[in-house]
Amino acid sequence: MTAAPPPLTEATEAEAPLASGRPAATPAQLLARLEELGIEQETVEHPPLFTVADSKALRGQLPGGHAKNLFLKPKQPGPYLLAVLEEDRQVSINALLRAVGIPRGRFASAEELWAELGVRPGSVTPFGMVNAAPGRVRIVIDRALMESGRVHFHPLVNTATTGLAPAGLWRFLEALGHAPELLDPPAAESVPE
């Protein structure tokens, strides 16, 4: 028997401070911000989902685009990178970094993820940009995902999924002071046999 997911009004646990200097937003605060902006959304609660495979198995009737989100740290000084990709997109991290003009990088640590986006591994989401100071995280979004009629992401926790129109996501990010970019991800690099 699985435990019920925590309610979306539950406060975010006390953690190290965010790089923005603000406390991390709660899921309820995020949803209230969407409402303030007049962005229609629908949120469904569910057991915790940690991977794309978990999501596919438990998503039920949530038509539209679903994503995998990669939070990366460039080797050179500069902003972190949040790459929001269509869930089945196969891409080399190195090729992805090069495609956005970053020569080298790595996955950010769990501590960096918390400090910048206020989320835990398994809950990475473009909604985490609500916690990011403008200019500290660059967000690129797969063009194919934005061509979906509806897109779905975790609302800061992996015990719920929020669906909204792609234009609503874009407007939300811009209202926060971020400059989202469309990305045509490179094809996965083939390995010679």
Short mmCIF file of C-alpha atoms in Angstrom, two decimals:
data_model
loop_
_atom_site.label_atom_id
_atom_site.label_comp_id
_atom_site.label_asym_id
_atom_site.label_seq_id
_atom_site.Cartn_x
_atom_site.Cartn_y
_atom_site.Cartn_z
CA MET A 1 0.00 0.00 0.00
CA THR A 2 1.43 3.40 -0.97
CA ALA A 3 1.12 6.45 1.21
CA ALA A 4 -0.99 9.33 -0.03
CA PRO A 5 1.02 12.17 -1.54
CA PRO A 6 1.53 15.18 0.73
CA PRO A 7 -0.96 17.98 0.13
CA LEU A 8 0.10 20.76 -2.22
CA THR A 9 -0.30 23.28 0.60
CA GLU A 10 2.49 21.66 2.61
CA ALA A 11 5.35 24.08 3.24
CA THR A 12 8.67 23.43 1.58
CA GLU A 13 11.07 21.92 4.10
CA ALA A 14 13.64 24.21 5.66
CA GLU A 15 16.83 23.93 3.66
CA ALA A 16 19.95 25.87 2.87
CA PRO A 17 19.00 29.29 1.52
CA LEU A 18 18.31 29.75 -2.16
CA ALA A 19 20.75 31.71 -4.30
CA SER A 20 17.95 34.25 -4.88
CA GLY A 21 17.92 35.01 -1.14
CA ARG A 22 14.20 34.20 -0.94
CA PRO A 23 12.59 31.17 0.67
CA ALA A 24 11.62 28.46 -1.80
CA ALA A 25 8.08 28.76 -3.15
CA THR A 26 5.62 26.05 -2.20
CA PRO A 27 3.49 24.28 -4.80
CA ALA A 28 0.46 26.21 -3.52
CA GLN A 29 2.32 29.52 -3.98
CA LEU A 30 3.31 28.49 -7.51
CA LEU A 31 -0.28 27.65 -8.44
CA ALA A 32 -1.46 30.93 -6.92
CA ARG A 33 1.10 32.78 -9.07
CA LEU A 34 -0.25 31.10 -12.20
CA GLU A 35 -3.76 32.11 -11.17
CA GLU A 36 -2.65 35.72 -10.54
CA LEU A 37 -1.29 35.80 -14.09
CA GLY A 38 -4.58 34.46 -15.47
CA ILE A 39 -2.91 31.27 -16.70
CA GLU A 40 -5.33 28.36 -16.80
CA GLN A 41 -3.94 25.11 -15.46
CA GLU A 42 -5.05 21.78 -14.12
CA THR A 43 -3.15 19.95 -11.40
CA VAL A 44 -3.50 16.23 -10.65
CA GLU A 45 -2.01 14.69 -7.50
CA HIS A 46 -0.45 11.21 -7.65
CA PRO A 47 2.16 9.00 -5.97
CA PRO A 48 5.77 10.25 -6.31
CA LEU A 49 7.24 9.93 -9.82
CA PHE A 50 11.02 9.99 -10.20
CA THR A 51 11.63 9.12 -13.85
CA VAL A 52 10.05 9.46 -17.28
CA ALA A 53 9.24 5.74 -17.10
CA ASP A 54 7.42 6.26 -13.77
CA SER A 55 5.50 9.12 -15.33
CA LYS A 56 4.47 7.11 -18.37
CA ALA A 57 3.24 4.27 -16.16
CA LEU A 58 1.11 6.44 -13.87
CA ARG A 59 0.07 9.48 -15.89
CA GLY A 60 -3.38 8.25 -16.81
CA GLN A 61 -5.33 10.57 -19.06
CA LEU A 62 -3.04 13.59 -19.38
CA PRO A 63 -2.94 14.30 -23.12
CA GLY A 64 -0.30 16.60 -24.50
CA GLY A 65 3.45 17.02 -24.20
CA HIS A 66 5.46 15.60 -21.32
CA ALA A 67 9.05 16.51 -20.55
CA LYS A 68 12.33 15.43 -19.13
CA ASN A 69 14.26 18.26 -17.53
CA LEU A 70 18.03 18.45 -17.31
CA PHE A 71 19.73 20.88 -14.92
CA LEU A 72 23.30 21.44 -16.06
CA LYS A 73 26.28 23.46 -14.87
CA PRO A 74 28.71 24.88 -17.45
CA LYS A 75 32.39 24.30 -16.79
CA GLN A 76 33.13 27.94 -17.59
CA PRO A 77 31.61 30.73 -15.48
CA GLY A 78 28.07 31.52 -16.54
CA PRO A 79 24.46 30.72 -15.73
CA TYR A 80 23.22 27.22 -15.08
CA LEU A 81 21.20 25.62 -17.88
CA LEU A 82 17.74 24.13 -17.52
CA ALA A 83 16.97 22.12 -20.66
CA VAL A 84 13.30 21.16 -20.96
CA LEU A 85 13.09 18.38 -23.54
CA GLU A 86 10.29 16.26 -24.99
CA GLU A 87 10.26 13.15 -22.80
CA ASP A 88 11.34 10.70 -25.52
CA ARG A 89 14.09 12.94 -26.92
CA GLN A 90 17.43 11.13 -27.08
CA VAL A 91 20.30 13.60 -26.90
CA SER A 92 23.92 13.60 -25.84
CA ILE A 93 24.55 16.03 -22.99
CA ASN A 94 27.74 17.23 -24.70
CA ALA A 95 25.92 17.80 -28.00
CA LEU A 96 23.12 19.61 -26.17
CA LEU A 97 25.60 21.90 -24.42
CA ARG A 98 27.40 22.65 -27.69
CA ALA A 99 24.07 23.39 -29.40
CA VAL A 100 23.44 26.21 -26.90
CA GLY A 101 27.00 27.55 -27.05
CA ILE A 102 28.40 25.94 -23.91
CA PRO A 103 31.66 24.07 -24.62
CA ARG A 104 31.58 21.77 -21.60
CA GLY A 105 29.51 21.08 -18.53
CA ARG A 106 28.05 18.52 -16.19
CA PHE A 107 24.87 17.70 -14.33
CA ALA A 108 24.45 20.08 -11.42
CA SER A 109 24.52 18.59 -7.92
CA ALA A 110 21.45 18.15 -5.73
CA GLU A 111 22.70 21.06 -3.61
CA GLU A 112 23.04 23.32 -6.67
CA LEU A 113 19.60 22.24 -7.88
CA TRP A 114 18.09 23.23 -4.52
CA ALA A 115 20.00 26.52 -4.33
CA GLU A 116 18.94 27.64 -7.81
CA LEU A 117 15.49 26.10 -8.41
CA GLY A 118 14.32 25.10 -4.92
CA VAL A 119 13.51 21.54 -6.00
CA ARG A 120 14.84 18.06 -5.35
CA PRO A 121 16.14 15.54 -7.90
CA GLY A 122 13.12 13.85 -9.47
CA SER A 123 11.14 17.11 -9.27
CA VAL A 124 13.10 19.20 -11.80
CA THR A 125 10.65 21.44 -13.64
CA PRO A 126 10.51 24.73 -15.52
CA PHE A 127 8.22 25.87 -12.71
CA GLY A 128 11.36 25.90 -10.53
CA MET A 129 12.25 29.13 -12.31
CA VAL A 130 9.87 30.78 -9.80
CA ASN A 131 12.77 30.40 -7.33
CA ALA A 132 15.59 31.41 -9.69
CA ALA A 133 16.99 34.90 -9.74
CA PRO A 134 16.87 36.30 -13.31
CA GLY A 135 20.17 35.69 -15.09
CA ARG A 136 21.32 32.82 -12.86
CA VAL A 137 19.58 30.06 -14.84
CA ARG A 138 19.19 29.97 -18.61
CA ILE A 139 16.15 28.00 -19.76
CA VAL A 140 15.88 26.36 -23.16
CA ILE A 141 12.73 24.52 -24.21
CA ASP A 142 12.40 21.90 -26.92
CA ARG A 143 10.47 23.41 -29.83
CA ALA A 144 8.60 20.10 -30.36
CA LEU A 145 7.31 20.25 -26.78
CA MET A 146 6.08 23.82 -27.24
CA GLU A 147 4.14 22.73 -30.34
CA SER A 148 1.98 20.44 -28.16
CA GLY A 149 -1.52 21.61 -27.36
CA ARG A 150 -0.81 21.22 -23.65
CA VAL A 151 2.37 20.66 -21.62
CA HIS A 152 2.72 18.93 -18.24
CA PHE A 153 5.28 19.47 -15.48
CA HIS A 154 5.66 18.84 -11.75
CA PRO A 155 4.57 21.87 -9.69
CA LEU A 156 7.84 21.87 -7.64
CA VAL A 157 7.13 18.39 -6.21
CA ASN A 158 6.94 15.01 -7.91
CA THR A 159 3.62 14.11 -6.27
CA ALA A 160 1.57 16.16 -8.72
CA THR A 161 1.50 17.15 -12.39
CA THR A 162 0.29 20.50 -13.71
CA GLY A 163 -0.90 20.90 -17.29
CA LEU A 164 -1.20 24.20 -19.13
CA ALA A 165 -0.96 25.69 -22.60
CA PRO A 166 2.61 26.20 -23.88
CA ALA A 167 1.89 29.93 -24.27
CA GLY A 168 0.95 30.03 -20.58
CA LEU A 169 4.28 28.50 -19.60
CA TRP A 170 6.13 31.02 -21.78
CA ARG A 171 4.17 33.94 -20.30
CA PHE A 172 4.83 32.66 -16.75
CA LEU A 173 8.59 32.51 -17.36
CA GLU A 174 8.68 35.99 -18.89
CA ALA A 175 6.60 37.41 -16.02
CA LEU A 176 9.29 36.14 -13.65
CA GLY A 177 11.95 38.08 -15.58
CA HIS A 178 13.41 35.09 -17.42
CA ALA A 179 14.08 34.91 -21.16
CA PRO A 180 13.12 31.39 -22.29
CA GLU A 181 14.65 30.18 -25.55
CA LEU A 182 13.33 27.67 -28.07
CA LEU A 183 15.67 24.82 -28.84
CA ASP A 184 15.89 22.40 -31.74
CA PRO A 185 17.88 19.70 -29.90
CA PRO A 186 20.62 17.95 -31.83
CA ALA A 187 20.07 14.33 -32.78
CA ALA A 188 21.64 11.78 -30.47
CA GLU A 189 25.21 11.13 -31.45
CA SER A 190 25.71 7.65 -32.78
CA VAL A 191 28.57 5.62 -31.36
CA PRO A 192 30.77 3.96 -34.02
CA GLU A 193 30.76 0.16 -33.86
#
